Short mmCIF file of N, CA, C and O and ligand atoms in Angstrom, two decimals:
data_model
loop_
_atom_site.label_atom_id
_atom_site.label_comp_id
_atom_site.label_asym_id
_atom_site.label_seq_id
_atom_site.Cartn_x
_atom_site.Cartn_y
_atom_site.Cartn_z
N MET A 1 110.87 326.50 114.10
CA MET A 1 110.84 325.62 115.28
C MET A 1 112.19 324.91 115.43
O MET A 1 112.75 324.42 114.48
N GLU A 2 112.68 324.84 116.67
CA GLU A 2 113.96 324.19 116.96
C GLU A 2 113.83 322.67 116.79
O GLU A 2 112.91 322.05 117.31
N ASN A 3 114.75 322.07 116.04
CA ASN A 3 114.73 320.61 115.91
C ASN A 3 115.22 319.95 117.20
O ASN A 3 116.08 320.48 117.88
N THR A 4 114.70 318.79 117.50
CA THR A 4 115.16 318.08 118.70
C THR A 4 116.57 317.52 118.46
O THR A 4 117.03 317.38 117.32
N LEU A 5 117.19 317.16 119.56
CA LEU A 5 118.52 316.53 119.49
C LEU A 5 118.41 315.22 118.69
O LEU A 5 119.30 314.89 117.89
N TYR A 6 117.32 314.51 118.90
CA TYR A 6 117.06 313.28 118.14
C TYR A 6 117.07 313.55 116.63
O TYR A 6 117.70 312.82 115.86
N ASP A 7 116.39 314.63 116.21
CA ASP A 7 116.34 314.97 114.78
C ASP A 7 117.71 315.35 114.25
O ASP A 7 118.10 314.97 113.16
N ARG A 8 118.42 316.13 115.05
CA ARG A 8 119.72 316.61 114.55
C ARG A 8 120.76 315.49 114.51
O ARG A 8 121.63 315.47 113.67
N LEU A 9 120.64 314.55 115.44
CA LEU A 9 121.56 313.43 115.46
C LEU A 9 121.21 312.43 114.35
O LEU A 9 122.08 311.99 113.59
N GLY A 10 119.94 312.10 114.26
CA GLY A 10 119.47 311.13 113.26
C GLY A 10 119.53 309.72 113.82
O GLY A 10 120.37 309.39 114.67
N GLU A 11 118.64 308.88 113.32
CA GLU A 11 118.50 307.52 113.84
C GLU A 11 119.76 306.68 113.60
O GLU A 11 120.17 305.88 114.44
N ASP A 12 120.40 306.87 112.44
CA ASP A 12 121.60 306.07 112.15
C ASP A 12 122.72 306.36 113.15
O ASP A 12 123.39 305.44 113.63
N ASN A 13 122.91 307.64 113.46
CA ASN A 13 123.94 307.98 114.44
C ASN A 13 123.58 307.50 115.85
O ASN A 13 124.47 307.14 116.62
N LEU A 14 122.30 307.51 116.17
CA LEU A 14 121.89 307.00 117.48
C LEU A 14 122.23 305.51 117.58
O LEU A 14 122.74 305.03 118.59
N LYS A 15 121.97 304.78 116.50
CA LYS A 15 122.30 303.35 116.50
C LYS A 15 123.81 303.13 116.61
O LYS A 15 124.27 302.23 117.32
N LEU A 16 124.57 303.96 115.90
CA LEU A 16 126.04 303.89 115.99
C LEU A 16 126.50 304.14 117.41
O LEU A 16 127.37 303.44 117.95
N LEU A 17 125.92 305.18 118.02
CA LEU A 17 126.28 305.54 119.40
C LEU A 17 126.08 304.34 120.33
O LEU A 17 126.96 304.01 121.15
N ILE A 18 124.96 303.69 120.19
CA ILE A 18 124.62 302.56 121.07
C ILE A 18 125.57 301.38 120.82
O ILE A 18 126.01 300.72 121.75
N ASP A 19 125.92 301.15 119.56
CA ASP A 19 126.90 300.10 119.26
C ASP A 19 128.24 300.40 119.92
O ASP A 19 128.81 299.55 120.61
N TYR A 20 128.74 301.60 119.70
CA TYR A 20 130.03 301.98 120.28
C TYR A 20 129.98 301.88 121.80
O TYR A 20 130.88 301.35 122.44
N PHE A 21 128.89 302.41 122.36
CA PHE A 21 128.77 302.48 123.82
C PHE A 21 128.80 301.08 124.45
O PHE A 21 129.59 300.82 125.36
N TYR A 22 127.96 300.16 123.96
CA TYR A 22 127.93 298.84 124.61
C TYR A 22 129.17 298.01 124.30
O TYR A 22 129.55 297.16 125.12
N ASN A 23 129.83 298.26 123.17
CA ASN A 23 131.11 297.58 122.96
C ASN A 23 132.09 298.00 124.06
O ASN A 23 132.83 297.17 124.59
N LEU A 24 132.07 299.27 124.43
CA LEU A 24 132.95 299.74 125.50
C LEU A 24 132.50 299.21 126.86
O LEU A 24 133.32 298.76 127.66
N ILE A 25 131.21 299.29 127.13
CA ILE A 25 130.66 298.82 128.42
C ILE A 25 131.02 297.35 128.68
O ILE A 25 131.46 296.98 129.76
N PHE A 26 130.81 296.52 127.66
CA PHE A 26 131.04 295.08 127.85
C PHE A 26 132.52 294.72 127.95
O PHE A 26 132.86 293.57 128.21
N GLU A 27 133.39 295.70 127.76
CA GLU A 27 134.84 295.50 127.93
C GLU A 27 135.36 296.22 129.17
O GLU A 27 136.54 296.14 129.48
N ASP A 28 134.50 296.98 129.83
CA ASP A 28 134.97 297.86 130.91
C ASP A 28 135.14 297.09 132.22
O ASP A 28 134.17 296.54 132.75
N GLU A 29 136.36 297.07 132.72
CA GLU A 29 136.66 296.26 133.91
C GLU A 29 135.88 296.72 135.14
O GLU A 29 135.58 295.93 136.03
N GLN A 30 135.55 297.99 135.22
CA GLN A 30 134.81 298.50 136.39
C GLN A 30 133.34 298.04 136.39
O GLN A 30 132.80 297.72 137.43
N ILE A 31 132.70 298.06 135.24
CA ILE A 31 131.25 297.83 135.26
C ILE A 31 130.72 296.67 134.42
O ILE A 31 129.53 296.35 134.51
N LYS A 32 131.57 296.01 133.66
CA LYS A 32 131.01 294.96 132.79
C LYS A 32 130.29 293.86 133.59
O LYS A 32 129.34 293.27 133.10
N HIS A 33 130.72 293.62 134.84
CA HIS A 33 130.09 292.56 135.64
C HIS A 33 128.60 292.82 135.91
O HIS A 33 127.86 291.91 136.25
N LEU A 34 128.19 294.09 135.82
CA LEU A 34 126.79 294.43 136.11
C LEU A 34 125.85 293.99 134.97
O LEU A 34 124.66 293.81 135.18
N PHE A 35 126.41 293.85 133.78
CA PHE A 35 125.56 293.59 132.61
C PHE A 35 125.47 292.09 132.34
O PHE A 35 126.37 291.49 131.78
N LYS A 36 124.36 291.51 132.81
CA LYS A 36 124.24 290.05 132.79
C LYS A 36 123.34 289.57 131.68
O LYS A 36 123.34 288.40 131.33
N ASN A 37 122.53 290.47 131.15
CA ASN A 37 121.58 290.03 130.12
C ASN A 37 122.18 290.14 128.73
O ASN A 37 123.30 290.63 128.55
N ASP A 38 121.41 289.71 127.78
CA ASP A 38 121.82 289.69 126.38
C ASP A 38 122.16 291.09 125.87
O ASP A 38 121.41 292.04 126.06
N LYS A 39 123.31 291.18 125.22
CA LYS A 39 123.79 292.48 124.74
C LYS A 39 122.82 293.10 123.72
O LYS A 39 122.52 294.29 123.77
N GLU A 40 122.31 292.28 122.82
CA GLU A 40 121.40 292.82 121.79
C GLU A 40 120.10 293.33 122.42
O GLU A 40 119.53 294.32 121.96
N GLU A 41 119.67 292.68 123.48
CA GLU A 41 118.43 293.10 124.13
C GLU A 41 118.60 294.45 124.82
O GLU A 41 117.74 295.33 124.70
N ILE A 42 119.70 294.62 125.54
CA ILE A 42 119.91 295.91 126.22
C ILE A 42 120.13 297.03 125.19
O ILE A 42 119.66 298.15 125.35
N LYS A 43 120.79 296.69 124.08
CA LYS A 43 120.96 297.69 123.02
C LYS A 43 119.62 298.13 122.45
O LYS A 43 119.39 299.32 122.21
N GLN A 44 118.74 297.18 122.25
CA GLN A 44 117.41 297.50 121.72
C GLN A 44 116.62 298.38 122.70
O GLN A 44 116.03 299.38 122.32
N LYS A 45 116.69 298.01 123.99
CA LYS A 45 116.00 298.82 125.01
C LYS A 45 116.57 300.22 125.07
O LYS A 45 115.84 301.20 125.20
N GLN A 46 117.90 300.29 125.01
CA GLN A 46 118.53 301.62 125.11
C GLN A 46 118.20 302.47 123.88
O GLN A 46 118.00 303.68 124.01
N PHE A 47 118.11 301.82 122.72
CA PHE A 47 117.70 302.56 121.52
C PHE A 47 116.32 303.16 121.72
O PHE A 47 116.08 304.34 121.44
N MET A 48 115.41 302.36 122.24
CA MET A 48 114.04 302.83 122.45
C MET A 48 114.02 303.94 123.49
O MET A 48 113.32 304.94 123.33
N PHE A 49 114.81 303.76 124.56
CA PHE A 49 114.83 304.78 125.60
C PHE A 49 115.46 306.08 125.10
O PHE A 49 114.90 307.17 125.27
N LEU A 50 116.63 305.97 124.50
CA LEU A 50 117.33 307.20 124.08
C LEU A 50 116.57 307.95 122.98
O LEU A 50 116.63 309.17 122.91
N SER A 51 115.82 307.22 122.16
CA SER A 51 115.00 307.91 121.16
C SER A 51 114.11 308.93 121.85
O SER A 51 114.06 310.09 121.46
N GLN A 52 113.42 308.48 122.90
CA GLN A 52 112.52 309.42 123.57
C GLN A 52 113.25 310.41 124.46
O GLN A 52 112.86 311.57 124.55
N PHE A 53 114.33 309.98 125.07
CA PHE A 53 115.14 310.86 125.94
C PHE A 53 115.67 312.06 125.15
O PHE A 53 115.83 313.15 125.68
N LEU A 54 115.92 311.85 123.87
CA LEU A 54 116.49 312.92 123.03
C LEU A 54 115.41 313.65 122.23
O LEU A 54 115.72 314.42 121.32
N GLY A 55 114.15 313.38 122.56
CA GLY A 55 113.08 314.15 121.93
C GLY A 55 112.42 313.49 120.73
O GLY A 55 111.61 314.11 120.05
N GLY A 56 112.77 312.23 120.47
CA GLY A 56 112.17 311.49 119.35
C GLY A 56 110.94 310.70 119.80
O GLY A 56 110.36 311.00 120.85
N PRO A 57 110.56 309.69 119.03
CA PRO A 57 109.35 308.91 119.35
C PRO A 57 109.44 308.19 120.68
O PRO A 57 110.51 307.74 121.09
N ASN A 58 108.30 308.07 121.37
CA ASN A 58 108.23 307.47 122.71
C ASN A 58 108.23 305.95 122.67
O ASN A 58 107.35 305.29 123.23
N LEU A 59 109.25 305.39 122.02
CA LEU A 59 109.27 303.94 121.79
C LEU A 59 109.31 303.14 123.08
O LEU A 59 108.61 302.13 123.22
N TYR A 60 110.14 303.58 124.02
CA TYR A 60 110.31 302.81 125.25
C TYR A 60 109.00 302.77 126.05
O TYR A 60 108.55 301.71 126.48
N THR A 61 108.42 303.95 126.26
CA THR A 61 107.19 304.03 127.05
C THR A 61 106.06 303.23 126.40
O THR A 61 105.29 302.56 127.10
N GLU A 62 105.97 303.28 125.08
CA GLU A 62 104.93 302.52 124.40
C GLU A 62 105.05 301.03 124.67
O GLU A 62 104.06 300.34 124.83
N LYS A 63 106.27 300.55 124.77
CA LYS A 63 106.45 299.10 124.96
C LYS A 63 106.53 298.68 126.43
O LYS A 63 105.99 297.65 126.81
N PHE A 64 107.21 299.50 127.25
CA PHE A 64 107.49 299.06 128.63
C PHE A 64 106.83 299.91 129.71
O PHE A 64 107.01 299.64 130.89
N GLY A 65 106.10 300.95 129.32
CA GLY A 65 105.52 301.84 130.33
C GLY A 65 106.52 302.90 130.76
O GLY A 65 107.60 303.02 130.19
N HIS A 66 106.14 303.66 131.79
CA HIS A 66 106.99 304.76 132.25
C HIS A 66 108.39 304.25 132.56
O HIS A 66 108.54 303.21 133.21
N PRO A 67 109.44 304.96 132.13
CA PRO A 67 110.81 304.44 132.32
C PRO A 67 111.20 304.21 133.79
O PRO A 67 111.91 303.26 134.08
N ARG A 68 110.75 305.05 134.73
CA ARG A 68 111.14 304.89 136.15
C ARG A 68 112.60 304.40 136.22
O ARG A 68 112.90 303.38 136.84
N LEU A 69 113.46 305.17 135.61
CA LEU A 69 114.82 304.70 135.39
C LEU A 69 115.56 304.37 136.67
O LEU A 69 116.24 303.35 136.77
N ARG A 70 115.40 305.23 137.69
CA ARG A 70 116.13 304.95 138.93
C ARG A 70 115.63 303.64 139.55
O ARG A 70 116.42 302.80 139.98
N ALA A 71 114.32 303.47 139.58
CA ALA A 71 113.74 302.24 140.14
C ALA A 71 114.22 301.01 139.36
O ALA A 71 114.55 299.98 139.96
N ARG A 72 114.29 301.12 138.06
CA ARG A 72 114.72 299.97 137.26
C ARG A 72 116.20 299.64 137.48
O ARG A 72 116.64 298.54 137.14
N HIS A 73 116.95 300.60 138.01
CA HIS A 73 118.38 300.34 138.28
C HIS A 73 118.63 299.84 139.70
O HIS A 73 119.75 299.45 140.02
N ILE A 74 117.62 299.89 140.55
CA ILE A 74 117.81 299.49 141.95
C ILE A 74 118.34 298.06 142.10
O ILE A 74 119.21 297.80 142.95
N PRO A 75 117.89 297.11 141.28
CA PRO A 75 118.45 295.75 141.42
C PRO A 75 119.96 295.68 141.15
O PRO A 75 120.60 294.70 141.51
N HIS A 76 120.51 296.71 140.52
CA HIS A 76 121.95 296.73 140.24
C HIS A 76 122.62 297.66 141.24
O HIS A 76 122.15 298.77 141.47
N ARG A 77 123.71 297.17 141.82
CA ARG A 77 124.41 298.00 142.81
C ARG A 77 125.35 298.95 142.08
O ARG A 77 126.38 298.54 141.55
N ILE A 78 124.96 300.21 142.02
CA ILE A 78 125.71 301.21 141.23
C ILE A 78 126.35 302.24 142.15
O ILE A 78 125.65 302.96 142.88
N THR A 79 127.68 302.28 142.15
CA THR A 79 128.41 303.26 142.96
C THR A 79 128.73 304.48 142.10
O THR A 79 128.57 304.47 140.88
N GLN A 80 129.23 305.51 142.77
CA GLN A 80 129.63 306.71 142.02
C GLN A 80 130.75 306.39 141.03
O GLN A 80 130.76 306.89 139.90
N THR A 81 131.67 305.51 141.44
CA THR A 81 132.75 305.09 140.53
C THR A 81 132.18 304.40 139.29
O THR A 81 132.68 304.60 138.18
N ASP A 82 131.11 303.62 139.50
CA ASP A 82 130.46 302.97 138.36
C ASP A 82 129.84 304.02 137.42
O ASP A 82 129.94 303.89 136.19
N ALA A 83 129.20 305.02 138.01
CA ALA A 83 128.58 306.06 137.19
C ALA A 83 129.64 306.80 136.36
O ALA A 83 129.43 307.10 135.18
N VAL A 84 130.78 307.06 136.99
CA VAL A 84 131.87 307.74 136.26
C VAL A 84 132.37 306.86 135.11
O VAL A 84 132.60 307.34 134.00
N ALA A 85 132.48 305.55 135.37
CA ALA A 85 132.92 304.63 134.31
C ALA A 85 131.90 304.59 133.18
O ALA A 85 132.26 304.59 131.99
N TRP A 86 130.61 304.57 133.54
CA TRP A 86 129.53 304.59 132.53
C TRP A 86 129.67 305.85 131.66
O TRP A 86 129.60 305.79 130.44
N LEU A 87 129.87 306.98 132.33
CA LEU A 87 129.98 308.26 131.60
C LEU A 87 131.22 308.30 130.71
O LEU A 87 131.20 308.90 129.63
N LYS A 88 132.29 307.66 131.17
CA LYS A 88 133.50 307.62 130.35
C LYS A 88 133.25 306.83 129.07
O LYS A 88 133.69 307.23 127.98
N CYS A 89 132.54 305.72 129.18
CA CYS A 89 132.17 304.95 127.99
C CYS A 89 131.28 305.79 127.07
O CYS A 89 131.46 305.78 125.84
N MET A 90 130.32 306.50 127.66
CA MET A 90 129.43 307.31 126.84
C MET A 90 130.20 308.43 126.15
O MET A 90 129.99 308.71 124.96
N SER A 91 131.10 309.05 126.88
CA SER A 91 131.88 310.14 126.31
C SER A 91 132.73 309.65 125.13
O SER A 91 132.79 310.29 124.06
N ALA A 92 133.37 308.50 125.30
CA ALA A 92 134.20 307.94 124.22
C ALA A 92 133.34 307.55 123.02
O ALA A 92 133.74 307.74 121.86
N ALA A 93 132.14 307.02 123.29
CA ALA A 93 131.23 306.63 122.20
C ALA A 93 130.76 307.86 121.43
O ALA A 93 130.77 307.88 120.20
N VAL A 94 130.37 308.90 122.16
CA VAL A 94 129.93 310.15 121.51
C VAL A 94 131.06 310.70 120.65
O VAL A 94 130.85 311.13 119.51
N ASP A 95 132.25 310.65 121.19
CA ASP A 95 133.40 311.22 120.50
C ASP A 95 133.69 310.56 119.16
O ASP A 95 134.22 311.18 118.25
N LYS A 96 133.35 309.28 119.05
CA LYS A 96 133.60 308.55 117.80
C LYS A 96 132.59 308.85 116.70
O LYS A 96 132.79 308.46 115.55
N LEU A 97 131.49 309.50 117.05
CA LEU A 97 130.43 309.74 116.05
C LEU A 97 130.88 310.74 114.99
O LEU A 97 131.60 311.70 115.29
N PRO A 98 130.42 310.53 113.75
CA PRO A 98 130.77 311.45 112.66
C PRO A 98 129.84 312.67 112.67
O PRO A 98 129.09 312.91 111.72
N ILE A 99 129.88 313.44 113.76
CA ILE A 99 129.04 314.64 113.88
C ILE A 99 129.90 315.79 114.36
O ILE A 99 131.02 315.57 114.85
N ASP A 100 129.40 317.03 114.26
CA ASP A 100 130.29 318.13 114.64
C ASP A 100 130.43 318.26 116.16
O ASP A 100 129.63 317.74 116.94
N GLU A 101 131.52 318.91 116.54
CA GLU A 101 131.92 318.96 117.96
C GLU A 101 130.84 319.58 118.83
O GLU A 101 130.65 319.17 119.97
N LYS A 102 130.15 320.56 118.31
CA LYS A 102 129.11 321.22 119.11
C LYS A 102 127.98 320.26 119.43
O LYS A 102 127.46 320.23 120.54
N LEU A 103 127.62 319.47 118.43
CA LEU A 103 126.55 318.49 118.65
C LEU A 103 127.02 317.40 119.62
O LEU A 103 126.26 316.94 120.47
N LYS A 104 128.30 317.02 119.52
CA LYS A 104 128.86 316.05 120.48
C LYS A 104 128.71 316.57 121.91
O LYS A 104 128.28 315.84 122.81
N ASP A 105 129.11 317.83 122.11
CA ASP A 105 129.04 318.41 123.46
C ASP A 105 127.60 318.42 123.97
O ASP A 105 127.33 318.06 125.11
N GLU A 106 126.72 318.86 123.10
CA GLU A 106 125.32 318.97 123.48
C GLU A 106 124.73 317.59 123.83
O GLU A 106 123.98 317.44 124.79
N LEU A 107 125.10 316.60 123.05
CA LEU A 107 124.63 315.24 123.28
C LEU A 107 125.18 314.71 124.60
O LEU A 107 124.43 314.23 125.46
N PHE A 108 126.48 314.81 124.80
CA PHE A 108 127.07 314.26 126.03
C PHE A 108 126.48 314.92 127.28
O PHE A 108 126.25 314.27 128.29
N GLU A 109 126.22 316.22 127.17
CA GLU A 109 125.68 316.97 128.32
C GLU A 109 124.35 316.43 128.83
O GLU A 109 123.95 316.74 129.95
N ARG A 110 123.67 315.62 128.02
CA ARG A 110 122.39 315.06 128.47
C ARG A 110 122.56 313.94 129.51
O ARG A 110 121.60 313.52 130.12
N PHE A 111 123.80 313.45 129.68
CA PHE A 111 123.96 312.24 130.48
C PHE A 111 124.44 312.37 131.94
O PHE A 111 123.99 311.59 132.78
N PRO A 112 125.35 313.28 132.27
CA PRO A 112 125.92 313.25 133.62
C PRO A 112 124.89 313.29 134.75
O PRO A 112 124.97 312.50 135.69
N GLN A 113 123.91 314.17 134.63
CA GLN A 113 122.95 314.30 135.72
C GLN A 113 122.15 313.00 135.92
O GLN A 113 121.98 312.52 137.05
N THR A 114 121.72 312.41 134.83
CA THR A 114 120.95 311.16 134.92
C THR A 114 121.83 310.03 135.46
O THR A 114 121.39 309.25 136.29
N ALA A 115 123.07 309.98 134.99
CA ALA A 115 123.97 308.91 135.46
C ALA A 115 124.18 309.02 136.98
O ALA A 115 124.09 308.02 137.70
N MET A 116 124.41 310.24 137.47
CA MET A 116 124.64 310.40 138.92
C MET A 116 123.39 310.05 139.73
O MET A 116 123.47 309.56 140.85
N PHE A 117 122.24 310.27 139.12
CA PHE A 117 120.96 309.96 139.77
C PHE A 117 120.78 308.44 139.94
O PHE A 117 120.01 307.98 140.79
N MET A 118 121.50 307.64 139.14
CA MET A 118 121.37 306.18 139.21
C MET A 118 122.21 305.58 140.34
O MET A 118 122.07 304.40 140.64
N VAL A 119 123.09 306.40 140.94
CA VAL A 119 123.94 305.87 142.02
C VAL A 119 123.05 305.48 143.19
O VAL A 119 122.24 306.27 143.67
N ASN A 120 123.18 304.22 143.64
CA ASN A 120 122.30 303.71 144.70
C ASN A 120 123.07 302.91 145.75
O ASN A 120 122.48 302.26 146.60
N THR A 121 124.41 302.93 145.67
CA THR A 121 125.23 302.10 146.55
C THR A 121 126.49 302.86 146.97
O THR A 121 127.14 303.49 146.13
N GLU A 122 126.80 302.80 148.27
CA GLU A 122 128.05 303.39 148.78
C GLU A 122 129.24 302.62 148.23
O GLU A 122 129.15 301.42 148.01
N GLU A 123 130.37 303.33 148.06
CA GLU A 123 131.59 302.64 147.65
C GLU A 123 131.95 301.61 148.73
O GLU A 123 131.77 301.87 149.91
N SER A 124 132.48 300.47 148.34
CA SER A 124 132.98 299.55 149.35
C SER A 124 134.45 299.31 149.08
O SER A 124 134.96 299.65 148.03
N ASN A 125 135.11 298.72 150.09
CA ASN A 125 136.57 298.59 149.97
C ASN A 125 137.01 297.27 149.39
O ASN A 125 138.19 297.01 149.26
N ASN A 126 136.01 296.40 149.08
CA ASN A 126 136.45 295.09 148.58
C ASN A 126 136.52 295.04 147.07
O ASN A 126 136.15 295.96 146.37
C1 HEM B 201 125.28 305.32 136.15
C2 HEM B 201 125.73 304.20 135.66
C3 HEM B 201 124.82 303.14 135.08
C4 HEM B 201 124.98 301.80 135.23
C5 HEM B 201 126.12 301.11 135.98
C6 HEM B 201 123.88 301.16 134.55
C7 HEM B 201 123.67 299.80 134.52
C8 HEM B 201 122.59 299.18 133.96
C9 HEM B 201 122.34 297.78 134.01
C10 HEM B 201 123.26 296.76 134.69
C11 HEM B 201 121.21 297.55 133.35
C12 HEM B 201 120.55 296.17 133.12
C13 HEM B 201 121.22 295.60 131.89
C14 HEM B 201 120.80 294.22 131.65
O1 HEM B 201 119.58 293.99 131.44
O2 HEM B 201 121.67 293.35 131.64
C15 HEM B 201 120.70 298.81 132.88
C16 HEM B 201 119.54 298.98 132.17
C17 HEM B 201 119.18 300.16 131.59
N1 HEM B 201 119.83 301.37 131.70
FE1 HEM B 201 121.41 301.73 132.85
N2 HEM B 201 123.08 302.11 133.98
C18 HEM B 201 123.61 303.34 134.27
C19 HEM B 201 123.12 304.54 133.85
C20 HEM B 201 122.11 304.70 132.93
C21 HEM B 201 121.73 305.96 132.33
C22 HEM B 201 122.41 307.30 132.63
C23 HEM B 201 120.72 305.69 131.47
C24 HEM B 201 119.96 306.61 130.58
C25 HEM B 201 120.39 307.78 130.15
C26 HEM B 201 120.45 304.28 131.53
C27 HEM B 201 119.48 303.60 130.81
C28 HEM B 201 119.16 302.29 130.95
C29 HEM B 201 118.00 301.65 130.33
C30 HEM B 201 116.98 302.33 129.42
C31 HEM B 201 118.02 300.33 130.72
C32 HEM B 201 116.99 299.25 130.37
C33 HEM B 201 115.95 299.24 131.46
C34 HEM B 201 114.96 298.10 131.30
O3 HEM B 201 115.22 297.01 131.81
O4 HEM B 201 113.93 298.29 130.65
N3 HEM B 201 121.33 303.71 132.42
N4 HEM B 201 121.57 299.79 133.26
#
């Protein structure tokens, strides 16, 4: 039986990924203004979500119900430029993980489609 991405990555690396990722997000000039809540809380939620997104335990759904990810992002105005910035942070975070290059590629590939799906706002000129 094929192991899930969650199994191959392991929980410790998933936690590392989330640490690296939010350290980058909270420093990112393009999107840091969107993140208004507590950093530890969003990290915990993202850990629960990504566990299930990568084929591990359904932690997020057990606690918060169906993810309805696009709906949950509607209160935040997310442009395509924001999605690209988010993906750049994710790519840099994945790259720092102590895992082989093939697993890095496979992991990163899980994100672009979902990130683009979160875009809910036209670019503005201001
Ligand atoms: C496309 C660019 C994205 C932006 C700008 C963005 C931004 C945000 C913001 C501002 C929040 C609320 C944080 C807070 O509470 O302060 C949030 C929550 C969250 N985001 Fe994103 N996000 C993006 C893409 C994604 C993607 C691709 C995923 C999953 C693969 C994701 C998963 C989550 C989860 C699980 C939460 C917590 C939802 C909850 O409140 O329960 N986001 N995001």
